[in-house]
PDB file of C-alpha atoms in Angstrom:
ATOM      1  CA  UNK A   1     -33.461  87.155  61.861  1.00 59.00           C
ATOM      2  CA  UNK A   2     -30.417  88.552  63.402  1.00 79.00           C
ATOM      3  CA  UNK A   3     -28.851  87.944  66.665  1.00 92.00           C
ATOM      4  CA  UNK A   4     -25.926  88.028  68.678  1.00 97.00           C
ATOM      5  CA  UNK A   5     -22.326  87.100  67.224  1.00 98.00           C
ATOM      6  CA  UNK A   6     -19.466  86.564  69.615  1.00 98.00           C
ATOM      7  CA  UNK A   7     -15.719  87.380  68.965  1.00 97.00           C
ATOM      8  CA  UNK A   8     -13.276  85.891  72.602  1.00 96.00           C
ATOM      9  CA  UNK A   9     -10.316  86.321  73.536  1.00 92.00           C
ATOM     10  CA  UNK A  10      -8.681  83.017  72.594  1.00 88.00           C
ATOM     11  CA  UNK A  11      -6.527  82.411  75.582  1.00 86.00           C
ATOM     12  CA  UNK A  12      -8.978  83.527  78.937  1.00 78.00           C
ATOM     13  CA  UNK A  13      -9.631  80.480  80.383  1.00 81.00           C
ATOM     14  CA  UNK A  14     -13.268  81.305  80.992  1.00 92.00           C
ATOM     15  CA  UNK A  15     -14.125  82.617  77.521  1.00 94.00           C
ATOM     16  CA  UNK A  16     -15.500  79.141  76.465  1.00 95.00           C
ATOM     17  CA  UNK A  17     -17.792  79.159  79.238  1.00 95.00           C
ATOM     18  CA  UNK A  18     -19.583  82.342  78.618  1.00 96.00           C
ATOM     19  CA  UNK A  19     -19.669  81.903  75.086  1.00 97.00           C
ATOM     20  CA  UNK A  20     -21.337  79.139  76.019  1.00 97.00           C
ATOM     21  CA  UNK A  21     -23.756  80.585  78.508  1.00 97.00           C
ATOM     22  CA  UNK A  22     -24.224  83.226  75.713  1.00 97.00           C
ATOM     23  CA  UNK A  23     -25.288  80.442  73.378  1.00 97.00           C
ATOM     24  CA  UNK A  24     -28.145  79.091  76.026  1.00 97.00           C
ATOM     25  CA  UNK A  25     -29.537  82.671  76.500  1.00 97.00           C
ATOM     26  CA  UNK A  26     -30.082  83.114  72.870  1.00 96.00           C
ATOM     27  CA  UNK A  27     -31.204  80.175  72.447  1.00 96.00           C
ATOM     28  CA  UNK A  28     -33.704  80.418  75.107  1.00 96.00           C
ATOM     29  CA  UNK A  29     -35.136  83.954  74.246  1.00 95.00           C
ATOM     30  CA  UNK A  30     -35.212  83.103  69.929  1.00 95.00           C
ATOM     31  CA  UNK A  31     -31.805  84.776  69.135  1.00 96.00           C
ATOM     32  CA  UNK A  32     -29.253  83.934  66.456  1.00 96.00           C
ATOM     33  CA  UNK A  33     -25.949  83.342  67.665  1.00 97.00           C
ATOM     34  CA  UNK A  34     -22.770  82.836  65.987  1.00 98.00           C
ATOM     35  CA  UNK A  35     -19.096  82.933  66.147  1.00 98.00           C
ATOM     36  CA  UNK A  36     -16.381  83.789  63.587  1.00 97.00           C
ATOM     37  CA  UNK A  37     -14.696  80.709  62.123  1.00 97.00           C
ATOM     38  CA  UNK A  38     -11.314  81.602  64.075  1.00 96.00           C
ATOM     39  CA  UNK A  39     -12.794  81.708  67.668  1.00 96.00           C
ATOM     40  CA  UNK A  40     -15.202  78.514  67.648  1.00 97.00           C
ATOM     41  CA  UNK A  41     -12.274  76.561  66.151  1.00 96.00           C
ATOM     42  CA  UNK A  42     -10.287  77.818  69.047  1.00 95.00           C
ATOM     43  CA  UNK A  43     -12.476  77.475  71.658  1.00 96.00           C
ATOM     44  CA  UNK A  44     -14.190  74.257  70.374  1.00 96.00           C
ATOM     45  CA  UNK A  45     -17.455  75.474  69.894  1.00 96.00           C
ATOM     46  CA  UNK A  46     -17.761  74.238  66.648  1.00 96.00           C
ATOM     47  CA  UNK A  47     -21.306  73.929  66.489  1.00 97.00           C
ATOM     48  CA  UNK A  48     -21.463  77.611  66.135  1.00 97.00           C
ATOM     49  CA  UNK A  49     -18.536  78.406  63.459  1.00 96.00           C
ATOM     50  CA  UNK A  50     -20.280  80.136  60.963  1.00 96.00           C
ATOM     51  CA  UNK A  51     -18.721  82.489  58.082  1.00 95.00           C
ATOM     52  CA  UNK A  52     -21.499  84.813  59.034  1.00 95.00           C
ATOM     53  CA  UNK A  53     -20.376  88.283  58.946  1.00 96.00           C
ATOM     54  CA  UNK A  54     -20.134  89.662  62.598  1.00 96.00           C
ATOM     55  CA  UNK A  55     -21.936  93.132  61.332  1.00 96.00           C
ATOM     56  CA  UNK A  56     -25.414  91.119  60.608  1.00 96.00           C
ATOM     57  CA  UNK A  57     -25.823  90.907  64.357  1.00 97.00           C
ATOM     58  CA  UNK A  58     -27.869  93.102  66.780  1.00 96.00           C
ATOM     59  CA  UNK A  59     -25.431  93.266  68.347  1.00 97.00           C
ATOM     60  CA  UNK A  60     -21.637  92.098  68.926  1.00 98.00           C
ATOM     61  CA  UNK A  61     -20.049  90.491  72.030  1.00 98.00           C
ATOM     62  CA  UNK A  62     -16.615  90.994  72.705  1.00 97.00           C
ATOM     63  CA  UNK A  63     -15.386  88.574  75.435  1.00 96.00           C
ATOM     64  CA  UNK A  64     -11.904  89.478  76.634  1.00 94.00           C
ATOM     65  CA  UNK A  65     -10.016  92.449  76.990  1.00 91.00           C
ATOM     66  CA  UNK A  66      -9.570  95.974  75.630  1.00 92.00           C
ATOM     67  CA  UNK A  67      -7.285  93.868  72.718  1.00 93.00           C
ATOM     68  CA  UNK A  68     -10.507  91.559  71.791  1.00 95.00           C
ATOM     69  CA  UNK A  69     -12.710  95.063  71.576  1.00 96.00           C
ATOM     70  CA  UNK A  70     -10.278  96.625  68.915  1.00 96.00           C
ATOM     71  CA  UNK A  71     -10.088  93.278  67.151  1.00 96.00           C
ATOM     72  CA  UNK A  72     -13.710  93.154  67.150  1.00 97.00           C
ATOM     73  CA  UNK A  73     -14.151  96.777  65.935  1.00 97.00           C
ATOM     74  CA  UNK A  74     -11.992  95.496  62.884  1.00 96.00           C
ATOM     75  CA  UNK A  75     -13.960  92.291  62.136  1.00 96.00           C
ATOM     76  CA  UNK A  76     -16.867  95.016  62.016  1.00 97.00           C
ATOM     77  CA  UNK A  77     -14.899  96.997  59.556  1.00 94.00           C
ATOM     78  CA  UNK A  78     -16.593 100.575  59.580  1.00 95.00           C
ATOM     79  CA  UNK A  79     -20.285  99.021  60.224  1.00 96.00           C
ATOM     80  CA  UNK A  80     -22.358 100.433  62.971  1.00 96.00           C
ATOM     81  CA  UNK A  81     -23.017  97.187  64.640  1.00 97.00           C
ATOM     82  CA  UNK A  82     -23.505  98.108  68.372  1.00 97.00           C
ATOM     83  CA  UNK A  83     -19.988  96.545  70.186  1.00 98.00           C
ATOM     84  CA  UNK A  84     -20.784  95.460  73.812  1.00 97.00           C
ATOM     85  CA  UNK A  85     -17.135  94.508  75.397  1.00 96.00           C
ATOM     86  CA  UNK A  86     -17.101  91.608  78.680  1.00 96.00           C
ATOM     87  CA  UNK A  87     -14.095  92.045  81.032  1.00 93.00           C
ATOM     88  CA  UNK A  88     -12.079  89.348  81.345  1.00 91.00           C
ATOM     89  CA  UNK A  89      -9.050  91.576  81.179  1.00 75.00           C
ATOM     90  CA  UNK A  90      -7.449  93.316  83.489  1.00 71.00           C
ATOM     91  CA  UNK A  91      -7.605  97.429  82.422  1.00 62.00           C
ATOM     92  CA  UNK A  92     -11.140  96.883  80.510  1.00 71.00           C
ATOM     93  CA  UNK A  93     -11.281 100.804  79.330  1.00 81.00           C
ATOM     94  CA  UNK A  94     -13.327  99.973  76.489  1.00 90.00           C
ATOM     95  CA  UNK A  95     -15.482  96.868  77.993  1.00 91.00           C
ATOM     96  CA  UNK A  96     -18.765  97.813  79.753  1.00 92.00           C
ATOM     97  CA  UNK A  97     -19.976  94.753  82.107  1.00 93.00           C
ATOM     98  CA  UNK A  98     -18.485  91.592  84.078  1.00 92.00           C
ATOM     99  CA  UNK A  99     -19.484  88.170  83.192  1.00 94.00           C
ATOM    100  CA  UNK A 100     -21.294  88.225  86.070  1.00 95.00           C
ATOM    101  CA  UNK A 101     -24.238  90.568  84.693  1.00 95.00           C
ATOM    102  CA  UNK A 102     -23.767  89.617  81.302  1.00 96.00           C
ATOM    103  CA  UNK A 103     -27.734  87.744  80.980  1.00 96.00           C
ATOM    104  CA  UNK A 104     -29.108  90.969  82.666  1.00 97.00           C
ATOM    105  CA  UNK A 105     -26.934  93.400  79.775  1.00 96.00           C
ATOM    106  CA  UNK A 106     -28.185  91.306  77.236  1.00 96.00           C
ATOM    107  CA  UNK A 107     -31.992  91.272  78.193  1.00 96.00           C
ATOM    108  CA  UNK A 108     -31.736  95.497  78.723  1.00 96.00           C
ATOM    109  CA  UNK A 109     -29.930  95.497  74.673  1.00 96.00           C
ATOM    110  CA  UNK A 110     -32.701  93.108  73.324  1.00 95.00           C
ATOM    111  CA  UNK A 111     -35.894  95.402  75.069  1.00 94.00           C
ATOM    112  CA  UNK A 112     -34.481  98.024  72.963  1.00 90.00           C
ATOM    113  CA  UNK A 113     -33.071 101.440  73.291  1.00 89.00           C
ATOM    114  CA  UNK A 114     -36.702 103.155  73.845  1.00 90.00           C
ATOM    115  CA  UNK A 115     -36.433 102.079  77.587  1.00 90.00           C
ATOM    116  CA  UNK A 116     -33.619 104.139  77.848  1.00 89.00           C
ATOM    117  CA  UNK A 117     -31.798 101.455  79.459  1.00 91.00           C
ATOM    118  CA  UNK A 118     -28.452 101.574  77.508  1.00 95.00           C
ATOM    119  CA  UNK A 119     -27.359 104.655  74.947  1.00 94.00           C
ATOM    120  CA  UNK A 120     -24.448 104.385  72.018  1.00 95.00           C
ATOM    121  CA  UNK A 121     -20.981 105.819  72.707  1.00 94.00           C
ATOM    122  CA  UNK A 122     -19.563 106.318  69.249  1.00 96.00           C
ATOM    123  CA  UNK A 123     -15.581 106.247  69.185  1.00 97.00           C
ATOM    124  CA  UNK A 124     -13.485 108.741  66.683  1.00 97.00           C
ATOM    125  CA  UNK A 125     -11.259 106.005  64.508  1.00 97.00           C
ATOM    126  CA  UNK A 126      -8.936 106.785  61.887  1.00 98.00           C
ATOM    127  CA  UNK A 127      -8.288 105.961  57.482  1.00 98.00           C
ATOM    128  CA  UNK A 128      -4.957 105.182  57.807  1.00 98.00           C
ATOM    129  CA  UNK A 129      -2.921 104.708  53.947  1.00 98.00           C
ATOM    130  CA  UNK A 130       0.843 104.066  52.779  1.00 98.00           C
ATOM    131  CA  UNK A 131       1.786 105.891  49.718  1.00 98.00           C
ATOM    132  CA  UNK A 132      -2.380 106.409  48.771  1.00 97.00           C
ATOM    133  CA  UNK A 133      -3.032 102.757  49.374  1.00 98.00           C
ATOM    134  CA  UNK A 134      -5.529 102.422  52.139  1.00 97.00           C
ATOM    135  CA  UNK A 135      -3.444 100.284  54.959  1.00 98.00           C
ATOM    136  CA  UNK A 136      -6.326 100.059  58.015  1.00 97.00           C
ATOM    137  CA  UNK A 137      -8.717 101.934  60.534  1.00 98.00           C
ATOM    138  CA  UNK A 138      -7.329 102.118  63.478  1.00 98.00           C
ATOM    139  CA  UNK A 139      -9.616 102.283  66.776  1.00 98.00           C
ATOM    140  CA  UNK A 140      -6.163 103.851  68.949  1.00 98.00           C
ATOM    141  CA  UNK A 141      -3.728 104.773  66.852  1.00 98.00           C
ATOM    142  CA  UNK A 142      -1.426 104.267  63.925  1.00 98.00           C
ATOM    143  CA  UNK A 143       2.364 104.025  64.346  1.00 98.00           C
ATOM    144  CA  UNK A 144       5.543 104.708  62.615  1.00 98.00           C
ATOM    145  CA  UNK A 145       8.461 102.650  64.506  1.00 97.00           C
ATOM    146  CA  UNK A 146      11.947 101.197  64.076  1.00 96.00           C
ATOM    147  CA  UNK A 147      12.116  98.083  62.653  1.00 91.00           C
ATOM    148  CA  UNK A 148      15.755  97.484  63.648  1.00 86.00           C
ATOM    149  CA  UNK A 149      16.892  97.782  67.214  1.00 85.00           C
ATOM    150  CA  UNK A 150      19.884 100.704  68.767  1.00 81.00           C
ATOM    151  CA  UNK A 151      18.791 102.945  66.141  1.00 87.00           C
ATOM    152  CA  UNK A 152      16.411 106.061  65.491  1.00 94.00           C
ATOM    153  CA  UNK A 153      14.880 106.860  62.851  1.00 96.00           C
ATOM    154  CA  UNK A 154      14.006 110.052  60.729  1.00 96.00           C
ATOM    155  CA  UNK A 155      11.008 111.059  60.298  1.00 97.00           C
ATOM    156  CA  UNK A 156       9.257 114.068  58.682  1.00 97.00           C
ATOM    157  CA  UNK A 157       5.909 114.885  59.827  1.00 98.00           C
ATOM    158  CA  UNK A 158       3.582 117.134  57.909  1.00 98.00           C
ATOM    159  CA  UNK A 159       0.265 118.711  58.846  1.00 98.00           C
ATOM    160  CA  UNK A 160      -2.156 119.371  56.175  1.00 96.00           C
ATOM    161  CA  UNK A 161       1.018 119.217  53.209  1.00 96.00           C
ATOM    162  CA  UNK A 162       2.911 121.059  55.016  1.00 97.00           C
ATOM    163  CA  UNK A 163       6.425 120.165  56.741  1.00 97.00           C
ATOM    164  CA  UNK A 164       6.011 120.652  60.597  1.00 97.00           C
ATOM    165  CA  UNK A 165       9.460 118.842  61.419  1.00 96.00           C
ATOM    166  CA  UNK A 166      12.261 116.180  61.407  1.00 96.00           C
ATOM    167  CA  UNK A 167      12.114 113.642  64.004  1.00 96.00           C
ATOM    168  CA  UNK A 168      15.119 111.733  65.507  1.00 96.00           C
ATOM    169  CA  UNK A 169      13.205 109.243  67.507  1.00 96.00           C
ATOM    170  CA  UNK A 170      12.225 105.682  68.104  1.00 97.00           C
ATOM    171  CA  UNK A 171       8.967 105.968  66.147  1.00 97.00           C
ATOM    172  CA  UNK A 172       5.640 108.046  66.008  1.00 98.00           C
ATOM    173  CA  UNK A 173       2.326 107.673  67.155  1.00 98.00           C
ATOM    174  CA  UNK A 174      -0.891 109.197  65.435  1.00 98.00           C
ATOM    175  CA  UNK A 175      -3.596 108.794  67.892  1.00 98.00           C
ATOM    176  CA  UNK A 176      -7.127 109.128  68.760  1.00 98.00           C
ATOM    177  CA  UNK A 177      -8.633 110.282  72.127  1.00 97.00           C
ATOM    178  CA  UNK A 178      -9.369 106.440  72.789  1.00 96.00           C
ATOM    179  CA  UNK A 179      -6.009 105.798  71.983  1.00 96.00           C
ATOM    180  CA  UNK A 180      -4.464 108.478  74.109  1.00 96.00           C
ATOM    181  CA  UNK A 181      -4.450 105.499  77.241  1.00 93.00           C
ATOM    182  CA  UNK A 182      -2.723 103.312  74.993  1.00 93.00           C
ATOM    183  CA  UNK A 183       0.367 103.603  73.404  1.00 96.00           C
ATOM    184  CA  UNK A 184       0.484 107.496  73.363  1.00 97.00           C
ATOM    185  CA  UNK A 185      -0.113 107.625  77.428  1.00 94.00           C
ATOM    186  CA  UNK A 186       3.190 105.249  77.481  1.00 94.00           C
ATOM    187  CA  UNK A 187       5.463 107.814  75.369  1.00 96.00           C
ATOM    188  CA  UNK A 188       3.791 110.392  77.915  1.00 94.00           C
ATOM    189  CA  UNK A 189       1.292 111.845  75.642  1.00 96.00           C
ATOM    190  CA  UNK A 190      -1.666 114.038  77.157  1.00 96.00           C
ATOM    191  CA  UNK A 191      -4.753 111.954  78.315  1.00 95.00           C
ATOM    192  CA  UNK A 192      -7.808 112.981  76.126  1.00 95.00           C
ATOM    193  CA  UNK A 193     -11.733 112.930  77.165  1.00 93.00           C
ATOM    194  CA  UNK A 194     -13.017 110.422  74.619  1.00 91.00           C
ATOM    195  CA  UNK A 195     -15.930 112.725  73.441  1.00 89.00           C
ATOM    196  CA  UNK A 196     -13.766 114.458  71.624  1.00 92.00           C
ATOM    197  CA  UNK A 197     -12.519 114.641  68.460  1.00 95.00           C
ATOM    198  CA  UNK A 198      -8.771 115.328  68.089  1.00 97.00           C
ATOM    199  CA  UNK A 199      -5.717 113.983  66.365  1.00 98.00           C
ATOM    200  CA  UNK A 200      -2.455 113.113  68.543  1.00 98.00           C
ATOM    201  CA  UNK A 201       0.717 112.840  67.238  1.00 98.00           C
ATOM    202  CA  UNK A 202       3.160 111.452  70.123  1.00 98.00           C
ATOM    203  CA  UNK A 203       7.000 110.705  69.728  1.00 98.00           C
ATOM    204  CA  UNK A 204       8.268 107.378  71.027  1.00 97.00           C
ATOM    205  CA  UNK A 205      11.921 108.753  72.941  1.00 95.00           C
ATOM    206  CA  UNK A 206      13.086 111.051  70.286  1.00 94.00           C
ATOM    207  CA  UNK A 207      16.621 111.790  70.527  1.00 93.00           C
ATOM    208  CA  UNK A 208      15.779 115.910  70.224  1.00 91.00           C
ATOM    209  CA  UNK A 209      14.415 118.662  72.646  1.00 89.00           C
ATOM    210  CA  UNK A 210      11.521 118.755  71.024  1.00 90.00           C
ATOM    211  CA  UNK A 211       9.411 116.032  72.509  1.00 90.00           C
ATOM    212  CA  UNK A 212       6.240 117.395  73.243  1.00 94.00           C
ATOM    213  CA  UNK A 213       2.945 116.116  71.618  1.00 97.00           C
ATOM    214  CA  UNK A 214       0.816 117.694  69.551  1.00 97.00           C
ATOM    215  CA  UNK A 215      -3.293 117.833  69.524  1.00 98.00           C
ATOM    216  CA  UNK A 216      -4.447 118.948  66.572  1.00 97.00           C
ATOM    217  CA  UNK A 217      -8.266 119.229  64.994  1.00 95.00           C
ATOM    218  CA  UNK A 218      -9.382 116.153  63.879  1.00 92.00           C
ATOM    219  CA  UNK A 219      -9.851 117.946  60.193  1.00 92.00           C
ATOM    220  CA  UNK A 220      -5.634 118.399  59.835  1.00 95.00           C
ATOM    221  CA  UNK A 221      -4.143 115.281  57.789  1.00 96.00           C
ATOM    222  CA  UNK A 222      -1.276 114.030  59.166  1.00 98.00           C
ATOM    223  CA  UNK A 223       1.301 112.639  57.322  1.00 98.00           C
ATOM    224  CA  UNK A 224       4.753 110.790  58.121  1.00 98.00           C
ATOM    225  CA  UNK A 225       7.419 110.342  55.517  1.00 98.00           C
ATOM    226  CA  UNK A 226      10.278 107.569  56.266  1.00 97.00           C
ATOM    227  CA  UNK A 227      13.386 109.894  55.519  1.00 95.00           C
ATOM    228  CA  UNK A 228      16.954 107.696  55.322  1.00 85.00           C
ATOM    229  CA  UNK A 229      18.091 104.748  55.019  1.00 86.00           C
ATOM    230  CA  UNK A 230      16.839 103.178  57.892  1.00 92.00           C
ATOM    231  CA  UNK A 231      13.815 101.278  57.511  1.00 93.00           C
ATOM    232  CA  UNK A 232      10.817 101.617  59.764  1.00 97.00           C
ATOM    233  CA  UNK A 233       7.438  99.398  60.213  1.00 98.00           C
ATOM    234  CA  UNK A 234       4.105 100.398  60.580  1.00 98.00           C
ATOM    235  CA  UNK A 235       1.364  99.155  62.926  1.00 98.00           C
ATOM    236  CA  UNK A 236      -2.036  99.424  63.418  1.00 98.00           C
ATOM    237  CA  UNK A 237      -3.732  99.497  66.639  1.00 97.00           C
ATOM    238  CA  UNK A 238      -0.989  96.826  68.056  1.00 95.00           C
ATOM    239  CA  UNK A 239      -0.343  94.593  64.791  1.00 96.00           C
ATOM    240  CA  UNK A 240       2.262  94.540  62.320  1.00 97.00           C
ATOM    241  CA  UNK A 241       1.080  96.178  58.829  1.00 97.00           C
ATOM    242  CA  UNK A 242       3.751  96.394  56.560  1.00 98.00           C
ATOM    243  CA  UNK A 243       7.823  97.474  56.715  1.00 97.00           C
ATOM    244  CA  UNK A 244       8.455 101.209  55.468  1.00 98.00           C
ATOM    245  CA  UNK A 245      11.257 102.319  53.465  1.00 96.00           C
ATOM    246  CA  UNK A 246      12.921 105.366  52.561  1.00 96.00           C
ATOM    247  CA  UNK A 247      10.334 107.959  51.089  1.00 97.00           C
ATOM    248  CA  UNK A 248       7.304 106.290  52.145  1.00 98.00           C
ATOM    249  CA  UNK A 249       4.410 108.084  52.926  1.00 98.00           C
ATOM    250  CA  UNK A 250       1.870 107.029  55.836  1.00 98.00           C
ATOM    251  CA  UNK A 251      -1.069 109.263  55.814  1.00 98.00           C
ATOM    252  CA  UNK A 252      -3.543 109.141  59.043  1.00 98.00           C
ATOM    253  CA  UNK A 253      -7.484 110.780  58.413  1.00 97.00           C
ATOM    254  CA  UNK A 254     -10.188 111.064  60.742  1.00 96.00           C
ATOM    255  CA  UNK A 255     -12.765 108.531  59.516  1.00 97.00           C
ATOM    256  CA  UNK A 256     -15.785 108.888  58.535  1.00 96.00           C
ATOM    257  CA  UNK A 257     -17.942 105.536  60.383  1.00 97.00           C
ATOM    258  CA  UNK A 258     -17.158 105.311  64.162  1.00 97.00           C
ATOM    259  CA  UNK A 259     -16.756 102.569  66.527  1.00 97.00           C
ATOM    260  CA  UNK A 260     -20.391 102.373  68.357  1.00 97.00           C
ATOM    261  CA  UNK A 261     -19.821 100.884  72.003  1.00 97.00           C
ATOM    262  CA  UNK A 262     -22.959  99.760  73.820  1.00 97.00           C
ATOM    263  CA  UNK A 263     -22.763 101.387  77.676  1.00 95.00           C
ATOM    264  CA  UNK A 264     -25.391 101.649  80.546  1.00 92.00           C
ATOM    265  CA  UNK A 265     -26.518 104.799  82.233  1.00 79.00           C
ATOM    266  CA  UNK A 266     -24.093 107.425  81.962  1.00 71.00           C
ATOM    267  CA  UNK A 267     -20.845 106.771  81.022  1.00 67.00           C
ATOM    268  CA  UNK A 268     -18.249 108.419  83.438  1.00 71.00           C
ATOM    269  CA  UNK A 269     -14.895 108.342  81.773  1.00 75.00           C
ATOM    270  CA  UNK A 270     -13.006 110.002  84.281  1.00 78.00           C
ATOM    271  CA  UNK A 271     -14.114 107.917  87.098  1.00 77.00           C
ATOM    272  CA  UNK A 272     -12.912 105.271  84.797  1.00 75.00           C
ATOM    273  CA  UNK A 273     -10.092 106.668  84.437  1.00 78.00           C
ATOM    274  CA  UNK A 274      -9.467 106.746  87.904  1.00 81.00           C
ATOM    275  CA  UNK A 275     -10.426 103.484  89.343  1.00 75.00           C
ATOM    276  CA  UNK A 276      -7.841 102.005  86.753  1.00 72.00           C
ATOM    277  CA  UNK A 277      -4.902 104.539  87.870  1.00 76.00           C
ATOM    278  CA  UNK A 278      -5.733 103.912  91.540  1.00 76.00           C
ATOM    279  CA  UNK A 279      -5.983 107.416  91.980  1.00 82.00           C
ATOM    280  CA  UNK A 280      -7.294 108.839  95.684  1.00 75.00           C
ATOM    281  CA  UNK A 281      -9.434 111.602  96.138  1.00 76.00           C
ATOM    282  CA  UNK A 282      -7.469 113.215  98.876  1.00 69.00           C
TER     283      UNK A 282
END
């Protein structure tokens, strides 16, 4: 039997209770449900820790914000586990329902896709390796950044082996489409519809004319050699991944297993898009 397994946001002040609401439903309609080790501990629930594997479930609740959906997708590591996100953020671009109709998604997920009640949006994510060593998957975007503050740093970027240019900047982002309202929207990079399938590489305030971004098929490796003596750091979708030295190569692939997000009736990024902007029609 499989079920429901629940990844929250450790510090909304609500999370416990819908876990625990999301505990009684799946209880009450014969459904597994479990939480990773990490969250139960922190939101003493420990009557359903479990060292379960989150990509056994039906399905995967992420309760929090756009931050608990990409650390969900990584707990799911490249499985197609169906990813529904609950708001209890603030921007919620990747989250699909409020708490509030949370019993009602979960009854239209468990009668099945048939009823044509809820469809799979599958998210571009990307193999990201230092030096041939894989490093991560990132769900947004991989970066290249100073580690040391009131400094650039160089950096050569290549597409597919070969040298595009040297960058004088602050760092460099290699993005997805989802990721192009994260990080890259912030270093003014171009918005991008998230069905479909491109590559973004953004500078963070390079010290050049040159500071356009690029958007480049999603079949053209990127790659980002440290070039200097000043050290850099590389991230992954917000979290530190290791420090970068001179000659180091970080090398960002479209991957091959997607992020699967769960959404109801048609999904309407722009209007998204939007609503979180403020934007008016007139």
């Amino acid at each position: 039997m499989s079920g429901v397994a629940l990844v929250a946001h450790h510090e909304r002040g609500t999370a416990r209770s819908h876990a625990l609401f999301s505990a009684a439903w799946c209880s009450e309609h014969g459904h597994d449900f479990w939480m990773p080790t990490q969250d139960a501990d922190a939101l003493d629930l420990a009557e359903h820790r479990s060292r379960r594997p989150v990509a056994e479930a039906d399905v995967v609740l992420s309760l929090g914000g756009d931050g608990t959906m990409l650390r969900s997708v990584g707990l799911l590591d490249g499985a197609a586990t169906p990813l529904l996100g609950v708001n209890l953020g603030s921007l919620g671009y990747l989250t699909e329902v409020e708490p509030e109709n949370l019993a009602d998604a979960l009854a239209k997920f468990f009668a099945g896709p048939e009823t044509g009640e809820w469809s799979i949006d599958d998210r571009m994510m990307l193999d990201v390796s230092v030096n041939g060593v894989r490093a991560g998957r990132a769900l947004n975007e991989a970066v290249v950044e100073k580690s040391e503050s009131g400094h650039t740093i160089r950096l050569l970027a290549r597409i597919d082996g070969e040298p595009f240019t040297h960058y004088a900047a602050d760092g460099l982002i290699v993005a997805t489409p989802t990721g192009s309202t994260a990080y890259s929207l912030s270093a003014r990079g171009p918005i991008v519809s998230p069905r479909h399938r491109a590559v973004l590489l953004t500078p963070v305030s390079p010290h050049m004319l040159f500071d356009r971004s690029l958007v480049l098929d999603p079949s053209e490796i990127v790659e980002i050699e440290v070039s200097g003596h000043r050290r850099a750091a590389l991230a992954i979708d917000g979290q530190p991944v290791t420090r970068l030295d001179d000659g180091d190569i970080v090398t960002c692939i479209p991957s091959d297993v997607t992020a699967n997000f769960v959404r109801f009736g048609a999904y309407r990024y722009h209007q998204i898009l939007k609503a979180k902007f403020g934007l008016a029609d007139r």
